[in-house]
Short mmCIF file of C-alpha atoms and ligand atoms in Angstrom, two decimals:
data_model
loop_
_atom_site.label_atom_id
_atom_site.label_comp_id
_atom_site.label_asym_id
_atom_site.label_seq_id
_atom_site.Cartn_x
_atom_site.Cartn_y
_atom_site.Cartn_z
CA UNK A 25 14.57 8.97 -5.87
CA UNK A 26 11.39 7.18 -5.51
CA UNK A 27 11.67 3.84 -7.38
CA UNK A 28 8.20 2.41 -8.81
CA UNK A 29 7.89 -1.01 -10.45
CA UNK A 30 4.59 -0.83 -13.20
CA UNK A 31 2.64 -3.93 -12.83
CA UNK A 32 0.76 -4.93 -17.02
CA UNK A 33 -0.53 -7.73 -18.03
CA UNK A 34 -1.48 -6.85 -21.62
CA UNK A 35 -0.64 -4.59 -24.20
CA UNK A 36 1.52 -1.75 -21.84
CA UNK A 37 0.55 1.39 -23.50
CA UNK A 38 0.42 3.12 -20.17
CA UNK A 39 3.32 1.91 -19.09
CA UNK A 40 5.09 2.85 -22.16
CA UNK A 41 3.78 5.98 -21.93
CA UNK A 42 4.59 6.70 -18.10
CA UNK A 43 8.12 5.78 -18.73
CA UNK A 44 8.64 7.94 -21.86
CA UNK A 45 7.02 10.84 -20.09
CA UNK A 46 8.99 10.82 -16.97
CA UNK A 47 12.20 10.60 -16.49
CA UNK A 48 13.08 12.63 -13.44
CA UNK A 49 15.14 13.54 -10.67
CA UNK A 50 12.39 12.18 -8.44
CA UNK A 51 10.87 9.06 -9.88
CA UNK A 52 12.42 6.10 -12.02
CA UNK A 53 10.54 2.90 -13.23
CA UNK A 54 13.29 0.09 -13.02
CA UNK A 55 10.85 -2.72 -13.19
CA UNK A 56 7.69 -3.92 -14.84
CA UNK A 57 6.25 -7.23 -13.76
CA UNK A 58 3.58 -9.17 -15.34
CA UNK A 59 1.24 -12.09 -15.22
CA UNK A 60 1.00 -13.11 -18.38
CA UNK A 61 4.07 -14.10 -20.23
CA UNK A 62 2.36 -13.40 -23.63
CA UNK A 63 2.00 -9.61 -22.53
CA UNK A 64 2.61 -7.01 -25.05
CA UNK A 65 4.04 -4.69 -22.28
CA UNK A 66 7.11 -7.27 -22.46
CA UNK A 67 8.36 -6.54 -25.86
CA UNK A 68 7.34 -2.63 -24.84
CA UNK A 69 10.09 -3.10 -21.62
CA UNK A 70 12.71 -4.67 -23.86
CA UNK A 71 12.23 -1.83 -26.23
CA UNK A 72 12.23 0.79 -23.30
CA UNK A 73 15.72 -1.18 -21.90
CA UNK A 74 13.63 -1.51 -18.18
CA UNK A 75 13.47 -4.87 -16.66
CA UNK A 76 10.68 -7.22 -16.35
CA UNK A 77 9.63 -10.38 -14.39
CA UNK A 78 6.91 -12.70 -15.07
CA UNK A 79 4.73 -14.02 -12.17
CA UNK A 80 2.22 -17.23 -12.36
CA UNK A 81 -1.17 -15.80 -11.57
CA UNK A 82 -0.93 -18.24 -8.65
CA UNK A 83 1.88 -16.15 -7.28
CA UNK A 84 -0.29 -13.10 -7.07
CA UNK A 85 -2.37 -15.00 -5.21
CA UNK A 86 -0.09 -16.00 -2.84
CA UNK A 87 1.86 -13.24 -2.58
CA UNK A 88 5.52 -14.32 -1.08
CA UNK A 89 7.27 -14.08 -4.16
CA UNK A 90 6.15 -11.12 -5.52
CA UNK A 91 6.71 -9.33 -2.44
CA UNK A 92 10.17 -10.52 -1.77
CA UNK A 93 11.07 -9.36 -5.70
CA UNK A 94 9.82 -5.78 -4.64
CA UNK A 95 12.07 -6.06 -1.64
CA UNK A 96 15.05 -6.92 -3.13
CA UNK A 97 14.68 -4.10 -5.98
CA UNK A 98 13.74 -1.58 -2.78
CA UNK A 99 10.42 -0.46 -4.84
CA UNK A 100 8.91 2.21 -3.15
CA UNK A 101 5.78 2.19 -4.96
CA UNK A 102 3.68 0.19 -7.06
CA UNK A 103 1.12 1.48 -10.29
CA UNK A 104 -0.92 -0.87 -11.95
CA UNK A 105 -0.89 -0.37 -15.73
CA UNK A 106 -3.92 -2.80 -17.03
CA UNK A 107 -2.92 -5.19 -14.42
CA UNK A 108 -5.52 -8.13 -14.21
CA UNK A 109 -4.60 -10.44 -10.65
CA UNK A 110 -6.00 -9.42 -7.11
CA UNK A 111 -2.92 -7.20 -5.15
CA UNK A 112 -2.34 -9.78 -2.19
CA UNK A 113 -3.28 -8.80 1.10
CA UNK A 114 0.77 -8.77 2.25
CA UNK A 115 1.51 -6.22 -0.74
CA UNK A 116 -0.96 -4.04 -0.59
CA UNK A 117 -0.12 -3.45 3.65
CA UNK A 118 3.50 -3.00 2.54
CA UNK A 119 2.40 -0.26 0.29
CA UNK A 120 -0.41 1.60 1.93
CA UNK A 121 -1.28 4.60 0.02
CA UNK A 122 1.69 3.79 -1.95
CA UNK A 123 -0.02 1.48 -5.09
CA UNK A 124 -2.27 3.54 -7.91
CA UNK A 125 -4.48 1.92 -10.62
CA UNK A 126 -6.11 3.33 -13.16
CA UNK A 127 -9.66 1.93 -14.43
CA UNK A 128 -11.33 3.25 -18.04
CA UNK A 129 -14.37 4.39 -16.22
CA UNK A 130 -15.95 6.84 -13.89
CA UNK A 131 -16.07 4.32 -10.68
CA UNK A 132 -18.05 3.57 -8.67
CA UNK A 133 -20.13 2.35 -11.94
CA UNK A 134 -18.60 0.18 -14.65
CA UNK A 135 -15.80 -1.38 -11.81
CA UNK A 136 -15.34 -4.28 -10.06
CA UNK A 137 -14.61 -8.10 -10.69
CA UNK A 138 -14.68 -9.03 -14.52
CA UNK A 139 -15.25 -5.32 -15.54
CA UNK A 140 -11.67 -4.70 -17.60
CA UNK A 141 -10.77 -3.79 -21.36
CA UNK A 142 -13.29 -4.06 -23.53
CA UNK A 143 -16.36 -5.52 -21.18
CA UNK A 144 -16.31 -1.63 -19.30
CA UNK A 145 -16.55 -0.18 -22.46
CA UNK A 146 -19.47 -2.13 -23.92
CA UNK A 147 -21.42 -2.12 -20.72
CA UNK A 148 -20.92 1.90 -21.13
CA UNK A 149 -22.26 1.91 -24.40
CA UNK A 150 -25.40 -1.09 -23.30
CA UNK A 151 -26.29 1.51 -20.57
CA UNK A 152 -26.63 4.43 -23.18
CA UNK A 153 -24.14 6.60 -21.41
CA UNK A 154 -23.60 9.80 -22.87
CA UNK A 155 -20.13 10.78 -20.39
CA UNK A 156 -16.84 8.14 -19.54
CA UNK A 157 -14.33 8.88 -18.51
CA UNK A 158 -11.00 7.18 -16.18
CA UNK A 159 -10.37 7.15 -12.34
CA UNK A 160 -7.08 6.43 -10.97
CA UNK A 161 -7.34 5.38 -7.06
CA UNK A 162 -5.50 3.99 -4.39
CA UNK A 163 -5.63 0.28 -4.03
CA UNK A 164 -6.55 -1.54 -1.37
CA UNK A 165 -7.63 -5.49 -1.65
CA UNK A 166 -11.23 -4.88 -3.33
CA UNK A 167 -10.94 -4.72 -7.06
CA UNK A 168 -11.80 -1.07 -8.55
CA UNK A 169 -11.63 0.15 -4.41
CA UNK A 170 -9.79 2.72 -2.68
CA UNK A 171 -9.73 6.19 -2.55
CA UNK A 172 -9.56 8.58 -5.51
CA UNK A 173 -6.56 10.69 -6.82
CA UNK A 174 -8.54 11.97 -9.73
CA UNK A 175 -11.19 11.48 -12.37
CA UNK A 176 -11.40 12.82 -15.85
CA UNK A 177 -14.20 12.77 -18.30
CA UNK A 178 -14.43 12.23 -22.16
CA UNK A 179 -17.98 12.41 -23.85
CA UNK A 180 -19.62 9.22 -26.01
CA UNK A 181 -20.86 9.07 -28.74
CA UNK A 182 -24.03 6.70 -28.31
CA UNK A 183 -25.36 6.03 -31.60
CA UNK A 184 -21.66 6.50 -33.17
CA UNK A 185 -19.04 4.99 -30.96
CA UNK A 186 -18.18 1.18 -31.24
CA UNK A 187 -15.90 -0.41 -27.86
CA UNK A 188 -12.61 0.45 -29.80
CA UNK A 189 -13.88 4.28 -30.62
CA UNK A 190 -14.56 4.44 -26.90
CA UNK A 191 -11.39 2.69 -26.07
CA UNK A 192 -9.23 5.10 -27.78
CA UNK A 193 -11.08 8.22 -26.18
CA UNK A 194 -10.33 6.85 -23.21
CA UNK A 195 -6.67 5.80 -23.97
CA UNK A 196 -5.32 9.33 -24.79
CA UNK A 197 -7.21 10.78 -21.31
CA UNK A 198 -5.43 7.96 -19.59
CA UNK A 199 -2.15 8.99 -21.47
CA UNK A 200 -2.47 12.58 -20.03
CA UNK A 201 -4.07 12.25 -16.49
CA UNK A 202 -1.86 8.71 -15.15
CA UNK A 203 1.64 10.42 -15.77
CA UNK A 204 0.14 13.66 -13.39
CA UNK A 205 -1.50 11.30 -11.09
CA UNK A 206 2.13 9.53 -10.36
CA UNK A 207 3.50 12.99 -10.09
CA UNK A 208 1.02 13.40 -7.57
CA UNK A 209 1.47 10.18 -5.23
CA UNK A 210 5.41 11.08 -5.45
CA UNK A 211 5.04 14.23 -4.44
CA UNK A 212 3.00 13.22 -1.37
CA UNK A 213 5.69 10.51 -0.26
CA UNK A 214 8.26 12.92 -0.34
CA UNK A 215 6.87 15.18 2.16
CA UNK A 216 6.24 12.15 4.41
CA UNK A 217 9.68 11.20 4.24
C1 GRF B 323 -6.44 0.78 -19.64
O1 GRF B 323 -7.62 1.15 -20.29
C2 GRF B 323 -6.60 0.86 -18.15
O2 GRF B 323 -7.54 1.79 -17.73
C3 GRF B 323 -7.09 -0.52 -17.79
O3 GRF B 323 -6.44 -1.37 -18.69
C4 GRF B 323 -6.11 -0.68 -19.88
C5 GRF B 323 -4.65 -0.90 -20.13
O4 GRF B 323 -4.26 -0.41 -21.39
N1 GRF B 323 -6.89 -0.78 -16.39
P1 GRF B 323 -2.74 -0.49 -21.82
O5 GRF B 323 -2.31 -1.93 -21.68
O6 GRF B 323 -1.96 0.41 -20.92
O7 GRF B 323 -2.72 -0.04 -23.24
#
């Protein structure tokens, strides 16, 4: 049984959604941790029954404590649900090829430092895109890096869609691609073990 902890620090709707979908004889999600302590993916957890643990951003950027958590609940792997701090260098060589995140855009465009939730979507939209889409990759410790498990498209809307119109698009591919994409990274552990 590979054990995953889902890192959130907003509203959770992928996590929620990866943990209704997926109960299995080969995955569990016993833990989600956050970084903000007003997260909406806390009152999703308490909902769900999974346990949660609330880091200072300044943790994340340190690292130690964080770490030692994942230890002592023997995660095996890590996926990043709309999960705003840096990984730290120690976690992310703990977990190589082992962390996933998923970003509301077709990377490499629309990614990096400050590009999350709604600022993606209206820089899609300012650039007169007429495709979005997601990407889930592995992480390493460059935000919106690493290599990719899979992309999916959705079309916009230019003259018609508004940030939340694109939002939700891109919510429901995310909803149908991350839970696949998990199955995927799983899948490969297991025949490394
Ligand atoms: C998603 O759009 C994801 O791509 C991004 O953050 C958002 C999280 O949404 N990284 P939710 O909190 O899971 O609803």
């Amino acid at each position: 049984m590979i054990r995953i902890a889902i890192l959130a620090s907003g509203n959770g709707s992928n996590a929620e959604n990866l943990i209704l979908q997926q109960p299995s004889e080969l995955l569990q999600y016993p833990l989600i941790i956050t970084d903000n302590a007003q997260a909406g993916v806390l009152q999703r957890a308490k909902r769900l029954g999974v346990a949660t643990h609330v880091f200072s951003r300044a943790d994340f950027r340190e690292g130690t404590a964080v770490l030692q958590l994942l230890q002592d609940e023997k995660i095996d792997a890590i996926v990043l649900a709309g999960f705003l701090s840096r990984i730290p260098q120690n976690i992310v060589e703990h977990y190589p090829s082992r962390i996933i995140n998923i970003h509301p855009a077709l990377l490499p465009r629309f990614g990096g430092k400050g590009m999350y939730g709604h600022f993606v979507h209206e820089a899609v939209l300012a650039a007169g895109e007429v495709v979005s889409g997601i990407t889930i990759h592995y992480v390493d410790a460059e935000y919106d890096h690493g290599s990719t498990l899979c992309q999916a498209t959705c079309p916009v809307y230019p003259s018609v869609d508004t940030p939340d119109s694109l939002a939700e698009r891109i919510h429901h591919l995310e909803h149908l691609y991350y839970p696949v994409a998990v199955r995927q990274m799983v899948q490969r552990m297991k025949e490394e073990i």
